[in-house]
């Protein structure tokens, strides 16, 4: 079965967000790159927040 | 005269007699439920089990075929209840109970069986901590195996919803007590292992030792040990301990505690982390930009490096540009949040238009216009105070 392309999971998004924050912490990348990372990070933070705030338990029942 | 070889009048063959006995016993007695003490219990290599059931005055043979499920390990001397059919074994001229199921008798019997199984499984290493797996830190899908009715399932779902609603839950309803429940739980564990669940909770609410018995069976213990996915057991209340608890990767005292164990990180934790990271990014970027510009400007002001000052000035200007772009990005995000907040506020206001007035606050108007927080009043201003039950006109001193 072919693997379907997946939207990055919440965990992956958070991992990326932390990674970006760490790079910006160190401040050792060119300013242009910092700006790009910053934009990406802010968008990720907003997306994660919205996802978490709107999340609802998805319950599925299975039987024998 | 009759031939000597001929049968005497009324005589029957052994087979005929046995056939008649079989008819009497198998049809005349048929299904039985017998209480007795186990002796000479033997599990043949074929998987069939042979034993004698006895009391002070009598004994009867019993057989339990491999295809029948035995939910505990019988031991000689144990009091049991056996259900089955009486059957005649023609080749030997014996009768026996063809046993469909067997369970320990009474609470004493159940405790004895529990201790026996506990000892056996401990010797097999099934309780060893080294065997147990860690629960996922970040499960996407939680499998729940429990009764579809009762408080346990409700407790677990509401706890998951409260702590981490960004979850998929797969519920596999099962019998949790009575005949067939152990087999159903085993089937459910095996089935749940075919799904994309990351962790399984197996459990039920509290009950007597008889009610919890299926969680004290060898087949359920075996299914938990063989599970590909880590399992949290959640059987009964704090004081109830079952074999399932000993073999599970984690034991939860209650179904609610199990739901907490599988959601080590809550949505509040994550929101806090996200906000913290957002703040850190803003602070760092601003700091980096500022320090770079200061550095650049210190060169520009200096006289020693005139040669490169032009390039630096150029850089400095570039940094200014980037800084304002960053400010715009921040402003954009702040605006988005502001809009969201405004939206919620407006929404709330439409829900409760009179709420502030009911609380005793007043709306202040000047010339028919409501005063905002930024409007100032001056002595002599004529104002209208609109309150919930009255309207007052006042003059500012």
Short mmCIF file of C-alpha atoms in Angstrom, two decimals:
data_model
loop_
_atom_site.label_atom_id
_atom_site.label_comp_id
_atom_site.label_asym_id
_atom_site.label_seq_id
_atom_site.Cartn_x
_atom_site.Cartn_y
_atom_site.Cartn_z
CA UNK A 1 0.00 0.00 0.00
CA UNK A 2 1.36 3.39 -0.97
CA UNK A 3 1.96 5.75 1.89
CA UNK A 4 -0.24 8.78 1.66
CA UNK A 5 1.41 12.17 2.13
CA UNK A 6 0.65 13.48 5.59
CA UNK A 7 0.15 16.91 7.05
CA UNK A 8 2.88 17.34 9.67
CA UNK A 9 1.56 16.12 12.98
CA UNK A 10 1.16 18.38 15.98
CA UNK A 11 4.26 16.77 17.45
CA UNK A 12 6.30 17.50 14.33
CA UNK A 13 5.05 21.08 14.22
CA UNK A 14 5.98 21.64 17.86
CA UNK A 15 9.38 20.08 17.30
CA UNK A 16 9.99 22.45 14.38
CA UNK A 17 8.81 25.39 16.46
CA UNK A 18 11.25 24.52 19.23
CA UNK A 19 14.02 24.09 16.68
CA UNK A 20 13.34 27.54 15.24
CA UNK A 21 13.26 29.13 18.70
CA UNK A 22 16.62 27.53 19.46
CA UNK A 23 18.23 28.79 16.26
CA UNK A 24 16.94 32.29 17.00
CA UNK A 25 18.22 31.90 20.58
CA UNK A 26 21.74 31.33 19.29
CA UNK A 27 21.39 34.21 16.84
CA UNK A 28 24.22 32.89 14.68
CA UNK A 29 22.40 32.82 11.36
CA UNK A 30 22.21 35.72 8.88
CA UNK A 31 19.48 38.22 9.55
CA UNK A 32 17.66 37.38 6.31
CA UNK A 33 17.40 33.75 7.43
CA UNK A 34 16.34 34.83 10.89
CA UNK A 35 13.46 36.73 9.37
CA UNK A 36 12.35 33.73 7.31
CA UNK A 37 12.61 31.47 10.38
CA UNK A 38 10.77 33.99 12.47
CA UNK A 39 7.88 34.17 10.03
CA UNK A 40 7.72 30.40 9.85
CA UNK A 41 7.82 30.16 13.64
CA UNK A 42 5.08 32.70 14.18
CA UNK A 43 2.84 30.97 11.64
CA UNK A 44 3.51 27.61 13.32
CA UNK A 45 2.75 29.02 16.75
CA UNK A 46 -0.55 30.44 15.53
CA UNK A 47 -1.45 27.18 13.77
CA UNK A 48 -0.61 25.06 16.82
CA UNK A 49 -2.58 27.34 19.10
CA UNK A 50 -5.64 27.27 16.90
CA UNK A 51 -5.42 23.51 16.50
CA UNK A 52 -5.15 22.96 20.25
CA UNK A 53 -7.95 25.37 21.07
CA UNK A 54 -10.35 23.83 18.61
CA UNK A 55 -9.46 20.18 19.13
CA UNK A 56 -12.27 17.76 19.93
CA UNK A 57 -11.92 14.12 20.86
CA UNK A 58 -12.60 11.95 17.81
CA UNK A 59 -14.15 8.72 19.04
CA UNK A 60 -14.58 5.68 16.83
CA UNK A 61 -16.19 2.45 17.91
CA UNK A 62 -15.10 -0.90 16.54
CA UNK A 63 -16.76 -4.26 17.02
CA UNK A 64 -15.72 -7.84 16.49
CA UNK B 1 -33.56 -77.78 20.54
CA UNK B 2 -31.58 -74.59 20.39
CA UNK B 3 -27.98 -74.49 19.32
CA UNK B 4 -25.47 -73.93 22.18
CA UNK B 5 -23.96 -71.10 20.20
CA UNK B 6 -27.21 -69.30 20.13
CA UNK B 7 -27.74 -66.46 22.55
CA UNK B 8 -29.72 -67.33 25.64
CA UNK B 9 -33.18 -65.85 25.72
CA UNK B 10 -33.04 -62.11 26.51
CA UNK B 11 -29.24 -61.79 26.36
CA UNK B 12 -27.65 -58.76 24.70
CA UNK B 13 -24.16 -57.98 23.47
CA UNK B 14 -21.78 -55.72 25.39
CA UNK B 15 -22.22 -53.12 22.69
CA UNK B 16 -25.97 -53.25 22.96
CA UNK B 17 -25.80 -52.93 26.74
CA UNK B 18 -23.34 -50.07 26.50
CA UNK B 19 -25.56 -48.43 23.93
CA UNK B 20 -28.48 -48.69 26.35
CA UNK B 21 -26.37 -47.31 29.22
CA UNK B 22 -25.24 -44.47 26.99
CA UNK B 23 -28.86 -43.68 26.23
CA UNK B 24 -29.75 -43.68 29.92
CA UNK B 25 -26.84 -41.54 31.00
CA UNK B 26 -26.40 -39.16 28.10
CA UNK B 27 -30.08 -38.53 27.49
CA UNK B 28 -31.35 -39.25 30.98
CA UNK B 29 -28.85 -37.01 32.76
CA UNK B 30 -27.19 -35.00 29.99
CA UNK B 31 -26.11 -31.51 31.02
CA UNK B 32 -24.65 -31.24 34.50
CA UNK B 33 -23.24 -28.63 36.80
CA UNK B 34 -21.10 -30.30 39.43
CA UNK B 35 -19.20 -29.07 42.44
CA UNK B 36 -16.21 -31.03 43.64
CA UNK B 37 -12.56 -31.18 44.49
CA UNK B 38 -10.03 -31.59 41.69
CA UNK B 39 -7.59 -34.49 41.89
CA UNK B 40 -5.16 -36.10 39.47
CA UNK B 41 -5.29 -33.09 37.17
CA UNK B 42 -3.16 -33.75 34.10
CA UNK B 43 -2.68 -31.67 31.02
CA UNK B 44 -1.69 -34.09 28.25
CA UNK B 45 0.82 -32.96 25.62
CA UNK B 46 -2.10 -33.00 23.16
CA UNK B 47 -3.57 -30.11 25.16
CA UNK B 48 -6.50 -32.11 26.49
CA UNK B 49 -6.93 -32.13 30.28
CA UNK B 50 -7.92 -35.12 32.37
CA UNK B 51 -8.91 -35.06 36.01
CA UNK B 52 -11.03 -36.61 38.70
CA UNK B 53 -13.69 -34.70 40.53
CA UNK B 54 -14.44 -35.99 44.00
CA UNK B 55 -15.98 -35.34 47.34
CA UNK B 56 -15.85 -37.37 50.57
CA UNK B 57 -17.85 -40.29 49.21
CA UNK B 58 -17.58 -40.40 45.45
CA UNK B 59 -15.47 -39.62 42.44
CA UNK B 60 -16.10 -39.09 38.74
CA UNK B 61 -13.72 -38.73 35.81
CA UNK B 62 -13.65 -35.58 33.82
CA UNK B 63 -12.12 -34.46 30.58
CA UNK B 64 -11.74 -30.97 29.17
CA UNK B 65 -10.76 -30.92 25.52
CA UNK B 66 -8.10 -28.59 24.23
CA UNK B 67 -10.71 -26.57 22.33
CA UNK B 68 -12.34 -25.50 25.62
CA UNK B 69 -10.93 -22.41 27.30
CA UNK B 70 -9.58 -22.80 30.78
CA UNK B 71 -9.39 -19.46 32.50
CA UNK B 72 -7.16 -20.48 35.42
CA UNK B 73 -4.68 -23.19 36.36
CA UNK B 74 -6.43 -25.94 38.30
CA UNK B 75 -4.53 -27.57 41.09
CA UNK B 76 -5.24 -30.76 42.98
CA UNK B 77 -7.34 -30.07 46.03
CA UNK B 78 -9.01 -26.99 44.54
CA UNK B 79 -12.80 -26.74 44.86
CA UNK B 80 -14.32 -26.10 41.45
CA UNK B 81 -17.61 -25.84 39.62
CA UNK B 82 -17.68 -27.81 36.39
CA UNK B 83 -20.26 -27.48 33.66
CA UNK B 84 -20.61 -30.04 30.89
CA UNK B 85 -22.32 -33.19 29.67
CA UNK B 86 -22.20 -36.67 31.01
CA UNK B 87 -20.74 -39.00 28.38
CA UNK B 88 -20.00 -42.69 28.11
CA UNK B 89 -16.64 -43.90 26.84
CA UNK B 90 -17.74 -47.19 25.25
CA UNK B 91 -14.28 -48.68 24.66
CA UNK B 92 -13.55 -48.77 28.38
CA UNK B 93 -17.02 -48.96 29.77
CA UNK B 94 -16.55 -45.80 31.78
CA UNK B 95 -18.48 -42.61 32.08
CA UNK B 96 -17.08 -39.13 32.51
CA UNK B 97 -17.97 -35.50 32.43
CA UNK B 98 -17.21 -33.83 29.12
CA UNK B 99 -16.34 -30.50 30.68
CA UNK B 100 -17.23 -27.28 28.81
CA UNK B 101 -16.03 -24.90 31.46
CA UNK B 102 -14.60 -24.86 34.91
CA UNK B 103 -14.17 -22.15 37.47
CA UNK B 104 -12.92 -22.03 41.04
CA UNK B 105 -15.68 -22.28 43.61
CA UNK B 106 -16.52 -19.38 45.85
CA UNK B 107 -14.35 -16.53 47.04
CA UNK B 108 -11.91 -18.90 48.79
CA UNK B 109 -11.47 -20.86 45.59
CA UNK B 110 -11.02 -17.70 43.56
CA UNK B 111 -8.33 -16.40 45.92
CA UNK B 112 -6.53 -19.75 45.80
CA UNK B 113 -6.65 -19.72 41.99
CA UNK B 114 -5.50 -16.10 41.95
CA UNK B 115 -2.48 -16.86 44.16
CA UNK B 116 -1.62 -19.92 42.11
CA UNK B 117 -1.75 -18.06 38.79
CA UNK B 118 0.16 -15.14 40.27
CA UNK B 119 2.94 -17.48 41.37
CA UNK B 120 3.08 -19.28 38.03
CA UNK B 121 3.18 -16.12 35.95
CA UNK B 122 5.78 -14.52 38.22
CA UNK B 123 7.97 -17.56 37.64
CA UNK B 124 7.53 -17.14 33.89
CA UNK B 125 8.87 -13.61 34.27
CA UNK B 126 5.65 -11.98 33.09
CA UNK B 127 5.69 -9.45 35.93
CA UNK B 128 9.31 -8.39 35.39
CA UNK B 129 9.81 -4.66 35.06
CA UNK B 130 12.36 -5.27 32.32
CA UNK B 131 9.59 -6.67 30.14
CA UNK B 132 7.45 -3.60 30.48
CA UNK B 133 7.35 -0.88 27.89
CA UNK B 134 7.22 2.87 28.32
CA UNK B 135 4.01 4.62 27.35
CA UNK B 136 4.21 7.02 24.40
CA UNK B 137 4.78 10.62 25.48
CA UNK B 138 2.63 11.93 22.71
CA UNK B 139 -0.04 9.43 21.67
CA UNK B 140 -2.16 10.28 18.64
CA UNK B 141 -4.62 7.46 19.10
CA UNK B 142 -5.74 5.78 22.31
CA UNK B 143 -7.49 2.40 22.26
CA UNK B 144 -10.01 1.68 25.00
CA UNK B 145 -11.25 -1.80 25.79
CA UNK B 146 -14.08 -1.81 28.31
CA UNK B 147 -17.80 -2.18 28.79
CA UNK B 148 -19.80 0.19 26.57
CA UNK B 149 -22.10 0.88 29.51
CA UNK B 150 -21.13 2.01 32.97
CA UNK B 151 -19.12 4.84 34.41
CA UNK B 152 -15.65 3.63 33.37
CA UNK B 153 -15.96 4.56 29.69
CA UNK B 154 -17.54 7.92 30.51
CA UNK B 155 -14.83 8.71 33.06
CA UNK B 156 -12.09 7.89 30.57
CA UNK B 157 -13.58 9.87 27.68
CA UNK B 158 -14.26 12.95 29.78
CA UNK B 159 -10.76 12.83 31.28
CA UNK B 160 -9.19 12.57 27.81
CA UNK B 161 -11.38 15.41 26.51
CA UNK B 162 -10.38 17.60 29.45
CA UNK B 163 -6.65 16.86 29.34
CA UNK B 164 -5.87 16.40 25.68
CA UNK B 165 -8.76 16.68 23.22
CA UNK B 166 -6.46 16.53 20.18
CA UNK B 167 -6.74 12.74 20.25
CA UNK B 168 -8.29 9.91 18.30
CA UNK B 169 -9.98 7.33 20.46
CA UNK B 170 -10.88 3.83 19.36
CA UNK B 171 -13.37 2.12 21.64
CA UNK B 172 -13.78 -1.64 21.44
CA UNK B 173 -16.73 -2.58 23.66
CA UNK B 174 -16.37 -5.88 25.50
CA UNK B 175 -18.04 -8.02 28.07
CA UNK B 176 -16.20 -7.42 31.34
CA UNK B 177 -17.74 -10.10 33.49
CA UNK B 178 -19.51 -13.44 33.26
CA UNK B 179 -19.05 -16.34 30.92
CA UNK B 180 -17.19 -15.53 27.72
CA UNK B 181 -15.87 -12.19 29.01
CA UNK B 182 -12.22 -13.32 29.25
CA UNK B 183 -12.34 -14.60 25.67
CA UNK B 184 -13.97 -11.34 24.53
CA UNK B 185 -11.25 -9.25 26.22
CA UNK B 186 -8.56 -11.37 24.56
CA UNK B 187 -10.22 -10.92 21.15
CA UNK B 188 -10.48 -7.17 21.80
CA UNK B 189 -6.77 -6.86 22.70
CA UNK B 190 -5.76 -8.76 19.57
CA UNK B 191 -8.10 -6.67 17.44
CA UNK B 192 -6.88 -3.39 18.93
CA UNK B 193 -3.34 -4.42 18.01
CA UNK B 194 -4.40 -4.34 14.35
CA UNK B 195 -5.45 -0.68 14.58
CA UNK B 196 -3.19 2.38 14.56
CA UNK B 197 -3.66 2.97 18.28
CA UNK B 198 -0.45 3.97 20.11
CA UNK B 199 -1.48 2.70 23.53
CA UNK B 200 -4.32 0.59 24.92
CA UNK B 201 -6.34 0.96 28.12
CA UNK B 202 -8.03 -2.24 29.28
CA UNK B 203 -10.35 -1.95 32.22
CA UNK B 204 -13.64 -1.74 33.99
CA UNK B 205 -15.15 -0.20 37.10
CA UNK B 206 -15.12 -1.77 40.53
CA UNK B 207 -16.79 -5.00 41.56
CA UNK B 208 -16.44 -8.15 43.61
CA UNK B 209 -13.64 -10.62 42.99
CA UNK B 210 -16.12 -12.70 40.98
CA UNK B 211 -17.00 -9.65 38.86
CA UNK B 212 -13.32 -8.90 38.19
CA UNK B 213 -12.49 -12.53 37.52
CA UNK B 214 -11.90 -12.30 33.78
CA UNK B 215 -8.97 -9.96 34.57
CA UNK B 216 -7.48 -12.74 36.70
CA UNK B 217 -7.36 -15.28 33.90
CA UNK B 218 -4.30 -16.68 32.22
CA UNK B 219 -5.61 -16.02 28.71
CA UNK B 220 -6.09 -12.30 29.40
CA UNK B 221 -2.63 -12.11 31.02
CA UNK B 222 -1.15 -13.83 27.97
CA UNK B 223 -2.90 -11.44 25.55
CA UNK B 224 -1.53 -8.46 27.50
CA UNK B 225 2.00 -9.89 27.49
CA UNK B 226 1.83 -10.62 23.76
CA UNK B 227 0.36 -7.25 22.87
CA UNK B 228 2.41 -5.28 20.35
CA UNK B 229 1.12 -2.03 21.87
CA UNK B 230 1.77 -0.99 25.46
CA UNK B 231 -1.17 -1.60 27.75
CA UNK B 232 -2.45 0.28 30.79
CA UNK B 233 -4.68 -1.77 33.06
CA UNK B 234 -7.46 0.00 34.91
CA UNK B 235 -9.48 -2.55 36.80
CA UNK B 236 -11.80 -1.55 39.61
CA UNK B 237 -10.87 0.76 42.44
CA UNK B 238 -7.54 1.48 44.11
CA UNK B 239 -7.83 -1.54 46.37
CA UNK B 240 -8.56 -4.05 43.62
CA UNK B 241 -5.49 -5.76 42.24
CA UNK B 242 -5.76 -8.24 39.42
CA UNK B 243 -3.36 -10.38 37.41
CA UNK B 244 -3.96 -7.98 34.50
CA UNK B 245 -2.48 -5.21 36.69
CA UNK B 246 0.68 -7.24 37.28
CA UNK B 247 1.35 -7.98 33.62
CA UNK B 248 0.26 -4.64 32.15
CA UNK B 249 2.97 -2.14 31.20
CA UNK B 250 1.41 0.34 33.63
CA UNK B 251 -1.21 -0.13 36.29
CA UNK B 252 -3.74 2.62 36.88
CA UNK B 253 -5.73 2.67 40.10
CA UNK B 254 -8.92 3.70 38.33
CA UNK B 255 -10.15 4.24 34.76
CA UNK B 256 -9.79 8.02 35.27
CA UNK B 257 -6.16 7.55 36.38
CA UNK B 258 -5.55 5.45 33.24
CA UNK B 259 -6.77 8.28 31.02
CA UNK B 260 -4.36 10.59 32.88
CA UNK B 261 -1.45 8.18 32.42
CA UNK B 262 -1.87 8.07 28.65
CA UNK B 263 -1.99 11.88 28.42
CA UNK B 264 1.18 12.87 30.29
CA UNK B 265 1.16 16.19 28.45
CA UNK B 266 -2.01 18.25 28.57
CA UNK B 267 -3.28 20.80 26.11
CA UNK B 268 -2.59 23.56 28.72
CA UNK B 269 1.05 22.45 28.86
CA UNK B 270 1.32 22.76 25.09
CA UNK B 271 -0.42 26.11 24.88
CA UNK B 272 1.94 27.38 27.52
CA UNK B 273 4.93 26.02 25.58
CA UNK B 274 3.71 27.56 22.32
CA UNK B 275 3.22 30.99 23.91
CA UNK B 276 6.58 30.74 25.60
CA UNK B 277 8.32 29.89 22.30
CA UNK B 278 6.50 32.71 20.53
CA UNK B 279 7.70 35.19 23.13
CA UNK B 280 11.24 33.85 22.99
CA UNK B 281 11.33 34.20 19.20
CA UNK B 282 10.14 37.80 19.33
CA UNK B 283 12.60 38.77 22.07
CA UNK B 284 15.55 37.10 20.38
CA UNK B 285 14.94 38.49 16.93
CA UNK B 286 14.52 42.00 18.27
CA UNK B 287 17.64 41.66 20.39
CA UNK B 288 19.70 40.30 17.51
CA UNK B 289 18.61 43.09 15.22
CA UNK B 290 19.28 45.77 17.79
CA UNK B 291 22.72 44.51 18.71
CA UNK B 292 23.73 44.21 15.06
CA UNK B 293 22.64 47.73 14.37
CA UNK B 294 24.46 49.05 17.43
CA UNK B 295 27.56 47.26 16.27
CA UNK B 296 27.24 48.68 12.79
CA UNK B 297 26.63 52.18 14.08
CA UNK B 298 29.62 52.05 16.39
CA UNK B 299 31.74 51.52 13.30
CA UNK B 300 30.04 54.31 11.41
CA UNK B 301 30.66 56.75 14.26
CA UNK B 302 34.27 55.71 14.62
CA UNK B 303 37.03 57.35 12.60
CA UNK B 304 39.42 54.42 12.36
CA UNK B 305 37.55 52.51 9.75
CA UNK B 306 36.33 55.10 7.32
CA UNK B 307 37.14 52.89 4.39
CA UNK B 308 34.41 50.45 5.19
CA UNK B 309 32.01 52.87 6.78
CA UNK B 310 30.06 53.27 3.60
CA UNK B 311 29.50 49.56 3.28
CA UNK B 312 28.55 49.44 6.92
CA UNK B 313 26.15 52.29 6.49
CA UNK B 314 24.62 50.36 3.68
CA UNK B 315 24.40 47.29 5.93
CA UNK B 316 22.97 49.36 8.73
CA UNK B 317 20.26 50.59 6.45
CA UNK B 318 19.56 47.03 5.36
CA UNK B 319 19.27 45.99 9.00
CA UNK B 320 16.82 48.81 9.58
CA UNK B 321 14.74 47.52 6.72
CA UNK B 322 14.75 44.01 8.11
CA UNK B 323 13.93 45.30 11.53
CA UNK B 324 10.89 47.08 10.27
CA UNK B 325 9.85 43.99 8.38
CA UNK B 326 10.13 42.02 11.61
CA UNK B 327 8.08 44.66 13.36
CA UNK B 328 5.50 44.38 10.63
CA UNK B 329 5.41 40.60 11.07
CA UNK B 330 4.98 40.94 14.79
CA UNK B 331 2.34 43.61 14.32
CA UNK B 332 0.58 41.36 11.86
CA UNK B 333 0.48 38.52 14.35
CA UNK B 334 -0.54 40.76 17.19
CA UNK B 335 -3.31 42.15 14.96
CA UNK B 336 -4.50 38.64 14.18
CA UNK B 337 -4.67 37.87 17.89
CA UNK B 338 -6.35 41.22 18.50
CA UNK B 339 -8.94 40.47 15.85
CA UNK B 340 -9.61 37.11 17.39
CA UNK B 341 -9.96 38.68 20.79
CA UNK B 342 -12.28 41.37 19.39
CA UNK B 343 -14.34 38.70 17.75
CA UNK B 344 -14.73 36.81 21.01
CA UNK B 345 -15.47 40.00 22.91
CA UNK B 346 -18.13 41.07 20.43
CA UNK B 347 -19.59 37.64 20.56
CA UNK B 348 -19.77 37.72 24.34
CA UNK B 349 -21.26 41.19 24.29
CA UNK B 350 -24.09 40.08 22.00
CA UNK B 351 -24.72 37.18 24.29
CA UNK B 352 -25.12 39.42 27.34
CA UNK B 353 -25.95 42.97 26.24
CA UNK B 354 -27.29 44.02 29.60
CA UNK B 355 -24.84 42.24 31.76
CA UNK B 356 -22.63 45.25 32.71
CA UNK B 357 -25.75 47.31 33.48
CA UNK B 358 -27.17 44.52 35.61
CA UNK B 359 -23.94 44.50 37.53
CA UNK B 360 -24.49 48.15 38.40
CA UNK B 361 -22.25 49.80 35.79
CA UNK B 362 -23.49 52.79 33.86
CA UNK B 363 -23.10 53.93 30.28
CA UNK B 364 -21.92 57.54 30.06
CA UNK B 365 -23.16 59.63 27.14
CA UNK B 366 -22.39 63.16 26.02
CA UNK B 367 -24.48 64.73 23.28
CA UNK B 368 -26.10 61.37 22.62
CA UNK B 369 -22.73 59.65 22.10
CA UNK B 370 -21.30 57.03 24.39
CA UNK B 371 -17.99 58.08 25.90
CA UNK B 372 -15.12 55.75 25.09
CA UNK B 373 -12.17 55.09 27.33
CA UNK B 374 -10.20 57.73 25.42
CA UNK B 375 -12.75 60.52 25.68
CA UNK B 376 -12.14 63.17 28.31
CA UNK B 377 -14.71 65.22 30.15
CA UNK B 378 -14.46 68.84 31.19
CA UNK B 379 -16.12 70.86 33.90
CA UNK B 380 -19.55 71.94 32.73
CA UNK B 381 -20.05 68.94 30.45
CA UNK B 382 -23.59 67.66 30.59
CA UNK B 383 -23.58 63.90 30.73
CA UNK B 384 -26.25 61.24 30.72
CA UNK B 385 -25.73 58.21 32.94
CA UNK B 386 -27.67 55.24 31.67
CA UNK B 387 -28.19 52.63 34.34
CA UNK B 388 -30.24 49.49 34.33
CA UNK B 389 -33.32 50.93 36.08
CA UNK B 390 -32.82 54.67 35.63
CA UNK B 391 -31.33 57.42 33.54
CA UNK B 392 -29.62 60.34 35.32
CA UNK B 393 -28.43 63.62 33.92
CA UNK B 394 -25.34 65.04 35.58
CA UNK B 395 -23.02 67.99 35.17
CA UNK B 396 -19.26 67.63 35.57
CA UNK B 397 -17.87 69.92 38.30
#
